[in-house]
Structure formats: structure tokens, C-alpha cells
Amino acid sequence: MLKFIVVNVLLATSALATPLTTVDAMITQQINVMNASFQQICLSFAVTSVRRFGVPCNVLHGAAHGNEVEQQLKSYHQGDAKTLNIYTVGLNFNLDYLGWSSYPWNYHDNPINDGLVLDYDTLPGGAYKHMNTGKESRQLYIYGL
């Protein structure tokens, strides 16, 4: 089964003017990790689009499960139940976790909340040593399968 992915990259507004080839490479590596992780159950992922949004620092680093910043993130949602939306954000220093996800079986009751929210430093090559292998997204998503 093929699952399509929309990657919603949130960046500090000032960062939109910089070259983003590193971010693109990290996304490609992330999808490669996910495909390798799920190939045993015949699930694969393909990126359909990468959208970049410049946001103020309080939005980039303010996301928390269920708060108003998360609702702003989820307003970028695209696709249907066959589309996995991934939202990258900066670390929220008030939290003890690096991301969260919704369960796919909740899609029909609450489609806007579908997806994974990840700290961008957990993507392959990110700044969090030992947490930047890309497997963190796999762990978040696997609970919902």
C-alpha cells in the first residue's frame, strides 16, 4: 500500500530567504528511513509536496499537543486518509517530547488533526545527537497502524 506524504516545513520567517537544499536532503533521508522501516508490511511512502511556511518564532517553537499553535499547524493539512501530513517545528522548551501524532483510525472523526508533528532536529542529520536518525517519526507513526 502506498501512503502519500505532504511535508509542511515551518521555518522562522527570516530563514525563508536562505537555500533549503539541506532541508530537502533531510526530508529525502527521512522518507528513505520510513520506507525501509515499513517495507516488511508492504507500506511505502512517497512525497507529493513540500510546502514551506515562514512563521514567527513563537509559532515555530510554541507547538504543543492540543494548543492553538498546533491548530495553526493543522490548518495547513492537505489530502485525505491516504495522505500523511508531517509538520516540522522547532523545539518547545516547555515540553519533554520531540513530537506527537494522531491515530489514523481517528481520521474520520477529526481529519484536521491527522499527521505527525516533529521537531526538525530529529530528521536525519538534525542537531539532536542520537535522536537524528529519522526513526523517531517511525516510532510515532507505528502506534497508529
Coordinates of C-alpha atoms in Angstrom, one line a residue:
M1 CA 0.0 0.0 0.0
L2 CA 1.3 3.4 -0.9
K3 CA 0.8 6.3 1.5
F4 CA 1.3 9.8 0.1
I5 CA 3.1 12.4 2.2
V6 CA 2.8 16.2 2.4
V7 CA 5.6 17.7 4.3
N8 CA 4.8 21.0 5.9
V9 CA 8.0 22.7 6.9
L10 CA 7.7 25.6 9.3
L11 CA 10.7 28.0 9.3
A12 CA 11.5 31.2 11.0
T13 CA 10.4 33.9 8.6
S14 CA 14.0 35.1 8.2
A15 CA 15.1 31.6 7.1
L16 CA 12.9 31.6 4.0
A17 CA 15.5 33.6 2.2
T18 CA 18.3 31.0 2.7
P19 CA 19.0 28.0 0.5
L20 CA 17.0 25.0 1.6
T21 CA 18.9 22.1 -0.1
T22 CA 19.9 20.8 3.3
V23 CA 16.2 20.6 4.4
D24 CA 15.3 18.8 1.2
A25 CA 18.1 16.3 1.7
M26 CA 16.9 15.7 5.3
I27 CA 13.3 15.1 4.1
T28 CA 14.5 12.6 1.4
Q29 CA 16.5 10.7 4.0
Q30 CA 13.5 10.7 6.4
I31 CA 11.3 9.1 3.8
N32 CA 14.0 6.6 3.0
V33 CA 14.1 5.6 6.7
M34 CA 10.4 5.3 6.8
N35 CA 10.3 3.2 3.6
A36 CA 13.0 0.8 5.0
S37 CA 11.1 0.5 8.3
F38 CA 7.7 -0.3 6.8
Q39 CA 8.7 -2.4 3.8
Q40 CA 8.1 -5.7 5.7
I41 CA 4.4 -4.8 6.0
C42 CA 4.2 -3.6 2.4
L43 CA 3.7 0.0 3.3
S44 CA 5.6 2.7 1.4
F45 CA 5.7 6.4 1.3
A46 CA 6.1 9.0 -1.5
V47 CA 6.4 12.7 -1.0
T48 CA 3.8 14.6 -3.1
S49 CA 4.7 18.1 -2.0
V50 CA 6.9 20.0 0.4
R51 CA 5.4 23.3 1.5
R52 CA 7.3 25.9 3.4
F53 CA 5.8 28.4 5.7
G54 CA 7.5 31.4 7.3
V55 CA 6.2 31.8 10.8
P56 CA 7.2 33.9 13.8
C57 CA 9.5 32.4 16.4
N58 CA 6.6 31.9 19.0
V59 CA 4.8 29.7 16.4
L60 CA 7.9 27.8 15.3
H61 CA 8.9 27.0 19.0
G62 CA 5.4 27.1 20.5
A63 CA 3.7 24.0 19.3
A64 CA 2.3 21.6 21.9
H65 CA -0.3 18.9 21.6
G66 CA -3.8 20.5 21.6
N67 CA -2.7 24.1 21.9
E68 CA -3.6 27.0 19.5
V69 CA -0.2 26.8 17.7
E70 CA -0.9 23.1 16.9
Q71 CA -4.3 24.2 15.5
Q72 CA -2.5 26.7 13.2
L73 CA -0.2 23.9 12.0
K74 CA -3.1 21.7 11.3
S75 CA -4.7 24.4 9.2
Y76 CA -2.0 23.6 6.6
H77 CA -3.4 20.0 6.3
Q78 CA -3.8 18.6 2.8
G79 CA -5.2 15.4 1.3
D80 CA -7.4 12.7 2.7
A81 CA -6.9 9.5 4.7
K82 CA -4.3 8.2 2.3
T83 CA -2.1 11.3 2.9
L84 CA 0.2 11.6 5.8
N85 CA 0.9 15.2 6.8
I86 CA 4.2 15.8 8.5
Y87 CA 4.7 19.1 10.3
T88 CA 8.3 20.1 11.3
V89 CA 8.7 22.6 14.1
G90 CA 11.4 23.8 16.5
L91 CA 11.8 22.5 20.0
N92 CA 9.3 23.8 22.5
F93 CA 11.5 24.1 25.6
N94 CA 8.5 23.6 27.9
L95 CA 7.9 20.0 26.7
D96 CA 9.6 16.7 27.4
Y97 CA 8.9 15.2 24.0
L98 CA 10.2 15.7 20.4
G99 CA 6.9 15.2 18.6
W100 CA 3.5 13.6 18.6
S101 CA 1.0 12.0 16.2
S102 CA -2.7 11.3 15.8
Y103 CA -4.0 7.8 15.3
P104 CA -5.1 7.1 11.7
W105 CA -8.3 5.4 12.9
N106 CA -9.4 8.8 14.3
Y107 CA -9.2 10.4 10.8
H108 CA -12.9 10.1 10.1
D109 CA -13.9 11.8 13.3
N110 CA -11.2 14.5 13.2
P111 CA -9.4 14.7 9.8
I112 CA -7.8 18.1 10.5
N113 CA -5.7 16.5 13.3
D114 CA -4.3 13.8 11.1
G115 CA -0.5 13.7 10.9
L116 CA 2.9 13.8 12.7
V117 CA 4.4 16.8 14.4
L118 CA 8.2 16.5 14.6
D119 CA 11.0 18.6 15.9
Y120 CA 13.1 19.3 12.8
D121 CA 16.3 18.4 14.6
T122 CA 15.1 14.8 14.8
L123 CA 15.2 14.5 11.0
P124 CA 18.3 12.6 9.6
G125 CA 21.3 14.9 10.0
G126 CA 19.5 17.1 12.6
A127 CA 21.2 18.6 15.6
Y128 CA 20.0 16.1 18.2
K129 CA 22.8 13.6 18.5
H130 CA 21.4 10.0 18.9
M131 CA 17.9 11.3 18.1
N132 CA 18.5 12.3 14.4
T133 CA 18.3 9.0 12.7
G134 CA 14.8 9.5 11.3
K135 CA 13.4 6.6 13.4
E136 CA 11.6 8.9 15.7
S137 CA 8.9 9.5 13.1
R138 CA 8.6 5.8 12.5
Q139 CA 8.0 5.2 16.2
L140 CA 5.3 7.9 16.3
Y141 CA 3.5 6.6 13.3
I142 CA 3.7 2.9 14.0
Y143 CA 1.4 3.2 17.0
G144 CA -1.3 4.3 14.7
L145 CA -1.1 1.5 12.2

